[in-house]
Short mmCIF file of C-alpha atoms in Angstrom, two decimals:
data_model
loop_
_atom_site.label_atom_id
_atom_site.label_comp_id
_atom_site.label_asym_id
_atom_site.label_seq_id
_atom_site.Cartn_x
_atom_site.Cartn_y
_atom_site.Cartn_z
CA MET Y 297 -41.29 92.87 -17.25
CA ARG Y 298 -42.27 90.12 -14.94
CA GLU Y 299 -43.10 86.19 -15.85
CA VAL Y 300 -46.83 85.48 -16.26
CA ARG Y 301 -47.70 81.74 -15.28
CA LEU Y 302 -49.83 79.98 -18.57
CA LEU Y 303 -51.24 77.30 -16.66
CA GLY Y 304 -52.87 77.99 -12.91
CA GLY Y 305 -52.20 81.58 -13.17
CA PRO Y 306 -54.48 84.48 -14.33
CA VAL Y 307 -54.69 83.90 -17.73
CA GLU Y 308 -57.33 82.15 -19.45
CA PHE Y 309 -57.95 80.46 -22.79
CA ARG Y 310 -61.26 80.85 -24.70
CA GLY Y 311 -61.87 79.20 -28.06
CA ALA Y 312 -59.81 76.21 -26.86
CA LEU Y 313 -61.28 72.65 -25.32
CA ASP Y 314 -57.81 71.09 -24.08
CA LEU Y 315 -54.44 72.28 -23.44
CA GLU Y 316 -51.90 70.01 -23.96
CA ASP Y 317 -48.73 71.35 -21.33
CA ARG Y 318 -45.76 70.33 -24.09
CA ALA Y 319 -41.87 70.58 -22.77
CA ASP Y 320 -41.75 73.76 -24.67
CA GLY Y 321 -45.44 75.65 -23.61
CA VAL Y 322 -49.06 75.25 -23.66
CA MET Y 323 -50.65 73.79 -27.33
CA PRO Y 324 -54.36 74.82 -27.42
CA ARG Y 325 -56.84 72.37 -29.44
CA ARG Y 326 -60.03 73.18 -30.06
CA LEU Y 327 -61.92 69.69 -29.14
CA PRO Y 328 -61.94 68.09 -26.07
CA ALA Y 329 -58.94 65.31 -24.72
CA TRP Y 330 -60.85 62.64 -25.43
CA THR Y 331 -61.93 62.90 -28.57
CA ARG Y 332 -58.53 61.66 -30.01
CA GLU Y 333 -59.28 58.01 -29.23
CA GLN Y 334 -62.14 58.26 -31.66
CA TYR Y 335 -60.00 59.09 -35.13
CA GLN Y 336 -57.01 57.84 -36.45
CA ASP Y 337 -56.80 60.22 -39.53
CA PRO Y 338 -53.66 62.41 -38.19
CA SER Y 339 -55.07 65.63 -39.90
CA VAL Y 340 -58.32 65.67 -37.53
CA TYR Y 341 -55.18 65.83 -34.74
CA GLY Y 342 -53.56 68.63 -36.71
CA ALA Y 343 -56.80 70.99 -37.81
CA THR Y 344 -57.74 70.63 -33.75
CA LEU Y 345 -54.33 72.23 -33.06
CA LEU Y 346 -55.05 75.36 -35.93
CA PRO Y 347 -56.38 77.77 -33.56
CA SER Y 348 -59.10 79.63 -35.02
CA GLY Y 349 -60.91 81.57 -33.06
CA VAL Y 350 -58.49 80.63 -29.24
CA ARG Y 351 -57.43 83.93 -27.62
CA LEU Y 352 -55.22 84.47 -24.89
CA VAL Y 353 -57.69 86.43 -22.28
CA PHE Y 354 -56.64 88.58 -18.82
CA ARG Y 355 -56.62 92.18 -17.19
CA THR Y 356 -53.86 94.43 -16.65
CA ASP Y 357 -52.54 97.89 -16.37
CA SER Y 358 -49.31 96.90 -18.56
CA THR Y 359 -48.35 98.85 -21.19
CA GLU Y 360 -46.26 96.82 -22.49
CA ILE Y 361 -46.65 93.00 -23.07
CA GLU Y 362 -44.46 90.11 -24.71
CA PHE Y 363 -45.56 86.87 -25.69
CA ASP Y 364 -42.88 83.87 -26.88
CA VAL Y 365 -44.77 81.20 -29.38
CA LEU Y 366 -43.38 78.50 -30.88
CA THR Y 367 -45.06 77.84 -34.51
CA SER Y 368 -45.21 75.09 -36.81
CA THR Y 369 -45.53 75.67 -40.40
CA GLY Y 370 -44.93 73.48 -43.42
CA GLN Y 371 -42.69 73.90 -46.70
CA LEU Y 372 -42.40 71.96 -49.58
CA ASP Y 373 -38.83 71.18 -50.67
CA THR Y 374 -39.70 73.34 -54.07
CA ASP Y 375 -40.33 76.38 -52.30
CA PRO Y 376 -37.45 78.56 -50.61
CA ARG Y 377 -40.52 79.61 -47.84
CA PRO Y 378 -41.62 78.36 -45.53
CA ARG Y 379 -45.96 78.96 -45.43
CA PRO Y 380 -46.81 82.10 -44.30
CA THR Y 381 -47.55 81.31 -39.98
CA GLY Y 382 -50.24 84.24 -40.16
CA MET Y 383 -51.02 86.87 -37.57
CA LEU Y 384 -51.11 87.28 -33.82
CA GLU Y 385 -53.72 90.52 -33.27
CA LEU Y 386 -54.22 92.33 -29.93
CA LEU Y 387 -57.74 93.49 -28.49
CA VAL Y 388 -57.97 95.83 -25.78
CA ASP Y 389 -60.92 96.43 -24.58
CA GLY Y 390 -62.11 94.80 -27.52
CA ALA Y 391 -60.36 97.84 -30.08
CA PRO Y 392 -57.68 96.36 -32.27
CA ALA Y 393 -54.35 97.38 -30.44
CA GLY Y 394 -51.56 95.82 -32.94
CA ARG Y 395 -50.74 92.87 -35.26
CA ARG Y 396 -47.89 90.97 -35.30
CA GLN Y 397 -46.69 88.27 -37.46
CA ALA Y 398 -46.40 85.00 -36.02
CA PRO Y 399 -42.43 83.95 -36.03
CA VAL Y 400 -41.21 80.65 -37.83
CA GLY Y 401 -40.58 78.14 -35.76
CA ASN Y 402 -40.91 74.42 -36.44
CA VAL Y 403 -41.01 73.32 -39.73
CA MET Y 404 -42.41 70.69 -41.57
CA ARG Y 405 -40.57 69.78 -44.60
CA MET Y 406 -42.08 67.39 -47.45
CA ALA Y 407 -41.73 66.44 -50.92
CA GLY Y 408 -45.12 66.93 -51.73
CA PRO Y 409 -48.75 67.46 -50.55
CA GLY Y 410 -49.69 64.30 -48.44
CA ALA Y 411 -46.13 63.10 -48.42
CA PRO Y 412 -43.86 62.58 -45.23
CA GLN Y 413 -42.76 65.18 -43.50
CA ARG Y 414 -38.99 65.43 -42.17
CA ILE Y 415 -39.20 68.01 -38.88
CA VAL Y 416 -36.35 70.87 -39.13
CA PRO Y 417 -36.94 71.96 -35.14
CA GLY Y 418 -37.17 75.74 -34.27
CA GLU Y 419 -36.64 77.90 -31.38
CA PRO Y 420 -39.19 80.10 -29.74
CA GLY Y 421 -39.69 83.39 -31.18
CA THR Y 422 -40.72 86.91 -28.85
CA VAL Y 423 -43.15 89.35 -30.01
CA ARG Y 424 -43.95 92.37 -28.31
CA PHE Y 425 -46.45 94.90 -28.08
CA ALA Y 426 -45.82 98.73 -26.50
CA GLY Y 427 -47.20 101.59 -26.17
CA LEU Y 428 -50.70 100.50 -24.44
CA PRO Y 429 -52.89 102.59 -22.36
CA ALA Y 430 -52.21 103.06 -19.13
CA GLY Y 431 -54.61 101.62 -16.22
CA MET Y 432 -56.48 98.64 -15.86
CA LYS Y 433 -57.94 97.14 -19.20
CA HIS Y 434 -58.87 93.77 -20.99
CA VAL Y 435 -56.25 92.35 -23.13
CA GLU Y 436 -56.89 89.43 -26.16
CA LEU Y 437 -54.09 88.17 -27.80
CA TRP Y 438 -55.69 86.21 -30.88
CA LEU Y 439 -53.57 83.38 -32.39
CA PRO Y 440 -53.25 82.83 -36.01
CA GLN Y 441 -55.50 80.68 -37.26
CA GLN Y 442 -53.96 78.92 -40.16
CA THR Y 443 -50.34 77.57 -37.52
CA PRO Y 444 -49.86 75.47 -34.68
CA THR Y 445 -49.23 78.17 -31.95
CA GLU Y 446 -47.31 77.22 -28.51
CA LEU Y 447 -47.47 79.61 -26.12
CA VAL Y 448 -43.95 79.50 -24.24
CA ALA Y 449 -43.99 82.24 -21.64
CA LEU Y 450 -45.84 85.83 -21.10
CA ARG Y 451 -44.37 88.85 -19.40
CA ALA Y 452 -45.79 92.04 -18.56
CA ASN Y 453 -44.64 95.37 -16.99
CA GLY Y 454 -47.39 95.29 -14.84
CA GLU Y 455 -50.43 93.98 -12.69
CA VAL Y 456 -52.17 90.33 -14.85
CA LEU Y 457 -55.26 89.52 -13.15
CA ALA Y 458 -57.83 87.20 -14.71
CA PRO Y 459 -60.47 88.53 -16.55
CA ASP Y 460 -63.90 89.29 -16.12
CA PRO Y 461 -66.52 87.01 -16.28
CA ASP Y 462 -68.12 87.37 -20.36
CA GLY Y 463 -71.63 87.98 -20.25
CA ARG Y 464 -72.35 87.86 -23.80
CA ARG Y 465 -73.96 84.89 -25.08
CA ARG Y 466 -71.62 82.32 -26.47
CA TRP Y 467 -72.47 80.87 -30.33
CA VAL Y 468 -70.37 77.69 -31.17
CA HIS Y 469 -69.90 76.88 -34.41
CA HIS Y 470 -68.80 73.85 -36.37
CA GLY Y 471 -68.22 73.41 -40.09
CA SER Y 472 -65.70 72.96 -42.74
CA SER Y 473 -61.99 75.20 -43.67
CA LEU Y 474 -64.45 77.49 -44.91
CA SER Y 475 -65.49 78.46 -41.42
CA HIS Y 476 -62.37 77.69 -40.45
CA CYS Y 477 -60.81 80.21 -42.37
CA ILE Y 478 -57.13 79.47 -42.80
CA GLU Y 479 -57.40 82.34 -45.89
CA ALA Y 480 -58.22 85.00 -44.18
CA ASP Y 481 -56.15 88.12 -43.16
CA GLY Y 482 -56.02 87.56 -39.65
CA PRO Y 483 -57.73 85.31 -36.40
CA THR Y 484 -60.54 88.51 -36.51
CA GLY Y 485 -61.57 88.40 -40.11
CA THR Y 486 -62.93 84.80 -40.03
CA TRP Y 487 -66.04 84.82 -40.58
CA PRO Y 488 -68.04 83.34 -37.80
CA VAL Y 489 -65.75 86.06 -35.80
CA VAL Y 490 -66.89 88.54 -37.77
CA ALA Y 491 -70.57 87.67 -36.73
CA ALA Y 492 -70.08 87.74 -33.76
CA THR Y 493 -68.34 90.80 -33.43
CA ILE Y 494 -71.06 92.49 -35.02
CA GLY Y 495 -73.80 90.40 -32.96
CA GLY Y 496 -72.54 91.21 -29.68
CA VAL Y 497 -71.70 87.39 -28.58
CA GLU Y 498 -68.86 85.25 -28.05
CA VAL Y 499 -68.09 82.58 -30.48
CA ILE Y 500 -66.56 78.90 -30.24
CA ASN Y 501 -65.23 77.90 -33.35
CA LEU Y 502 -65.27 73.94 -33.52
CA SER Y 503 -64.92 74.18 -37.40
CA GLN Y 504 -62.15 71.64 -38.67
CA ALA Y 505 -60.59 72.01 -42.05
CA GLY Y 506 -61.71 69.18 -44.48
CA ASN Y 507 -62.93 67.32 -41.58
CA ALA Y 508 -66.70 68.56 -41.38
CA LEU Y 509 -67.83 65.07 -41.38
CA LEU Y 510 -70.82 64.61 -38.92
CA ASP Y 511 -68.53 62.83 -36.55
CA PRO Y 512 -70.35 61.86 -33.66
CA TYR Y 513 -67.36 63.14 -31.38
CA VAL Y 514 -68.20 66.50 -32.53
CA ALA Y 515 -71.66 66.41 -31.77
CA ARG Y 516 -71.13 64.83 -28.34
CA THR Y 517 -68.67 67.30 -27.75
CA ILE Y 518 -71.37 70.31 -28.54
CA ARG Y 519 -74.46 68.83 -26.61
CA ASP Y 520 -71.83 68.41 -23.75
CA MET Y 521 -70.71 72.41 -24.10
CA PRO Y 522 -72.51 75.08 -22.76
CA ALA Y 523 -74.11 76.98 -25.90
CA ASP Y 524 -77.11 80.04 -25.85
CA LEU Y 525 -76.76 79.90 -29.76
CA ILE Y 526 -75.45 76.86 -32.16
CA SER Y 527 -74.54 76.64 -35.71
CA LEU Y 528 -73.82 74.17 -38.49
CA LYS Y 529 -72.38 74.23 -41.65
CA THR Y 530 -72.14 71.12 -43.54
CA GLY Y 531 -71.80 69.42 -46.96
CA ILE Y 532 -68.62 70.78 -48.98
CA ASN Y 533 -66.06 68.48 -47.10
CA ILE Y 534 -68.95 64.88 -47.10
CA VAL Y 535 -69.28 66.08 -51.02
CA SER Y 536 -65.36 66.50 -51.42
CA LEU Y 537 -64.61 63.11 -49.77
CA ALA Y 538 -67.38 61.46 -51.47
CA ALA Y 539 -68.09 60.10 -47.43
CA PHE Y 540 -71.98 59.53 -47.71
CA ARG Y 541 -74.38 58.45 -50.42
CA LEU Y 542 -77.50 59.59 -50.49
CA ARG Y 543 -78.93 57.16 -48.18
CA THR Y 544 -76.71 57.61 -45.72
CA PHE Y 545 -76.66 61.13 -45.48
CA GLY Y 546 -80.41 61.94 -44.46
CA PRO Y 547 -80.12 59.78 -41.11
CA ALA Y 548 -76.28 61.33 -40.15
CA VAL Y 549 -77.76 64.53 -40.36
CA HIS Y 550 -80.74 63.22 -38.23
CA GLY Y 551 -77.94 61.85 -35.57
CA PHE Y 552 -75.84 64.69 -35.20
CA LEU Y 553 -78.91 66.80 -34.50
CA ASP Y 554 -80.38 64.33 -31.90
CA THR Y 555 -77.71 64.14 -30.53
CA ILE Y 556 -77.12 68.17 -30.05
CA ARG Y 557 -80.35 68.31 -28.77
CA GLU Y 558 -79.78 65.69 -25.93
CA GLY Y 559 -77.69 68.40 -24.27
CA HIS Y 560 -79.25 71.64 -26.10
CA PRO Y 561 -83.17 71.05 -26.98
CA ASP Y 562 -84.34 74.41 -26.75
CA THR Y 563 -81.19 76.68 -27.89
CA PRO Y 564 -81.28 78.54 -31.47
CA LEU Y 565 -79.64 76.53 -33.97
CA VAL Y 566 -78.67 76.89 -37.44
CA VAL Y 567 -78.02 74.50 -40.30
CA VAL Y 568 -76.32 76.42 -43.20
CA SER Y 569 -75.46 74.44 -46.58
CA PRO Y 570 -71.89 75.31 -48.39
CA VAL Y 571 -71.88 77.92 -50.28
CA SER Y 572 -71.13 78.16 -54.07
CA CYS Y 573 -68.60 75.80 -55.80
CA PRO Y 574 -69.06 75.64 -59.30
CA ALA Y 575 -66.81 72.26 -59.23
CA VAL Y 576 -69.46 70.08 -57.38
CA GLU Y 577 -72.80 72.13 -58.19
CA GLU Y 578 -73.99 69.06 -59.81
CA THR Y 579 -71.46 66.73 -60.35
CA PRO Y 580 -70.77 64.58 -57.07
CA GLY Y 581 -67.34 64.18 -55.77
CA PRO Y 582 -64.27 63.03 -54.61
CA THR Y 583 -62.38 66.17 -55.55
CA ALA Y 584 -58.43 66.80 -56.63
CA VAL Y 585 -56.65 69.90 -57.48
CA ASP Y 586 -55.34 70.67 -61.17
CA ARG Y 587 -52.58 71.08 -62.12
CA ASP Y 588 -53.22 75.27 -61.82
CA GLY Y 589 -54.29 74.95 -58.37
CA GLN Y 590 -57.91 74.72 -58.68
CA ILE Y 591 -60.48 71.96 -57.39
CA THR Y 592 -61.99 69.65 -59.58
CA ALA Y 593 -64.62 66.25 -59.19
CA LEU Y 594 -63.90 63.45 -60.23
CA GLY Y 595 -67.49 62.07 -60.32
CA ALA Y 596 -69.76 61.91 -62.73
CA PRO Y 597 -73.02 63.72 -63.37
CA ALA Y 598 -74.63 60.64 -63.71
CA ASP Y 599 -74.08 59.21 -60.96
CA VAL Y 600 -76.68 61.51 -58.83
CA ALA Y 601 -79.44 59.34 -59.74
CA ASP Y 602 -77.66 56.40 -57.92
CA GLY Y 603 -76.97 58.17 -55.13
CA ALA Y 604 -73.88 59.88 -55.47
CA LEU Y 605 -74.33 63.59 -53.66
CA SER Y 606 -73.46 67.36 -55.34
CA LEU Y 607 -73.87 70.45 -53.48
CA ALA Y 608 -77.73 70.51 -55.20
CA VAL Y 609 -78.34 67.07 -53.58
CA VAL Y 610 -77.12 68.32 -50.15
CA ARG Y 611 -78.83 71.31 -50.72
CA ALA Y 612 -82.06 70.09 -50.77
CA GLU Y 613 -81.75 67.09 -48.55
CA LEU Y 614 -80.84 69.60 -45.52
CA ALA Y 615 -83.83 72.48 -46.36
CA ARG Y 616 -85.92 69.04 -46.54
CA ILE Y 617 -84.42 67.16 -43.00
CA VAL Y 618 -84.86 70.48 -41.13
CA LYS Y 619 -88.69 71.43 -42.76
CA ALA Y 620 -89.86 67.93 -41.42
CA ARG Y 621 -88.25 68.53 -37.67
CA GLN Y 622 -89.53 71.87 -37.84
CA ALA Y 623 -92.93 70.73 -36.84
CA ASP Y 624 -91.55 69.40 -33.21
CA ASP Y 625 -88.33 71.98 -33.24
CA PRO Y 626 -89.40 75.54 -33.75
CA ARG Y 627 -86.45 76.70 -33.36
CA LEU Y 628 -84.22 74.80 -35.68
CA HIS Y 629 -83.52 76.90 -38.79
CA TYR Y 630 -81.98 76.35 -42.32
CA LEU Y 631 -79.78 78.94 -44.28
CA ASP Y 632 -78.65 78.43 -47.79
CA GLY Y 633 -75.35 78.85 -47.51
CA ARG Y 634 -75.39 80.45 -51.29
CA GLU Y 635 -77.24 83.74 -49.29
CA LEU Y 636 -73.32 83.62 -47.87
CA LEU Y 637 -71.32 83.70 -51.26
CA GLY Y 638 -73.63 83.04 -54.08
CA PRO Y 639 -72.74 81.75 -57.88
CA GLY Y 640 -72.35 85.38 -59.16
CA GLU Y 641 -69.26 85.62 -56.31
CA THR Y 642 -67.52 82.28 -57.63
CA ASP Y 643 -64.38 84.84 -58.78
CA ASP Y 644 -63.69 85.15 -54.74
CA LEU Y 645 -62.85 81.62 -54.91
CA THR Y 646 -59.07 81.49 -54.66
CA ASP Y 647 -59.14 77.71 -56.05
CA GLY Y 648 -62.60 77.34 -57.53
CA LEU Y 649 -63.61 76.27 -53.27
CA HIS Y 650 -61.85 78.87 -50.88
CA PRO Y 651 -62.94 82.38 -50.70
CA THR Y 652 -60.86 84.93 -50.16
CA ALA Y 653 -59.96 87.35 -47.29
CA ALA Y 654 -62.63 90.21 -47.97
CA ALA Y 655 -65.16 87.35 -49.36
CA TYR Y 656 -64.88 85.76 -45.23
CA ARG Y 657 -65.44 89.03 -44.44
CA ARG Y 658 -68.33 89.67 -46.22
CA MET Y 659 -70.15 86.25 -44.86
CA GLY Y 660 -69.16 87.22 -41.59
CA GLU Y 661 -71.87 90.46 -42.04
CA ARG Y 662 -74.18 88.68 -44.10
CA PHE Y 663 -74.60 86.13 -41.30
CA ALA Y 664 -75.01 88.90 -38.66
CA ALA Y 665 -77.38 90.17 -40.97
CA TYR Y 666 -79.52 87.12 -41.45
CA ALA Y 667 -78.94 85.58 -37.44
CA PHE Y 668 -78.74 88.96 -35.43
CA ALA Y 669 -81.44 91.07 -37.24
CA GLY Y 670 -84.96 91.52 -35.57
CA ASP Y 671 -86.29 88.22 -36.76
CA GLY Y 672 -83.37 86.72 -37.21
CA PRO Y 673 -83.35 82.74 -35.05
CA PHE Y 674 -80.03 84.57 -33.01
CA ARG Y 675 -81.98 87.51 -32.09
#
């Protein structure tokens, strides 16, 4: 087994816009380094480290490959086990070739959600894939979408070369945790990856769990990066955090779209409204988690008349904005998120908000049927 350089070598990180060179290894991030100066909330930085859609790509004639990885996962003091680290998935020439549980590394202990963390340092673990087909092949290692994962080392028993250029169209997507898909059964089970696989495109998932708030630095990131297809799924975090009123929400949407259009004036762009979430369909946020672990709204329906946002209001406003802009922007499209997961499927919401792994796959299949169809916006 020969060690292969992770930086400055043949391996390519796709789905990451920044690579932090740390003492132990390479930590991929899904937003550029310059964005760190534009937010203070540590949850934003943490979300960028959760590598949804991030993969290592290379060509090799190896039949055995080893990866040393250092994960960082959380653990409540009341729980004897760390949170699940998720799966590492290997694809060979586009086909599944193995799944391995990501080893536990660093553990962040906390008394409860939002409490200060105490880091228990861990060691890198080794994940091995053997029995791979002989001959030169295209290999992708997909990182667990819910766990920050440093790549410490790569070893192979054959030659490792740079990957061929990806000739597929590039789809850039931004959304909330419902696009980040922490609850998916693996990194290739997130709905954007499911849809991209069906559509035959490469997806870059810039979704930020808990932080899809029309942030200008995200719009500028999308504006400045190559993209053949773009989608924006917005609304649930805005309602859950009561981040906007009706007066400020519309201009923020316009500003986000205006910034993207500065760099991509003619690129197909789909605005997706929230999927069903019973707690905030008619009742505004903010939201909280009750004793049963279910999402509940803290606002009052009467507050809507004064400009508070429910999901019903958000959907109506997004549809209105897109319709108004389409006169000058015919490649702008609107998709009601309930077409991906509707009111009759709320039993598939694990906590009243986040879908099950099976529901995420359905969402991907439905988005693909809409977007990549003969008359779809991504056709």
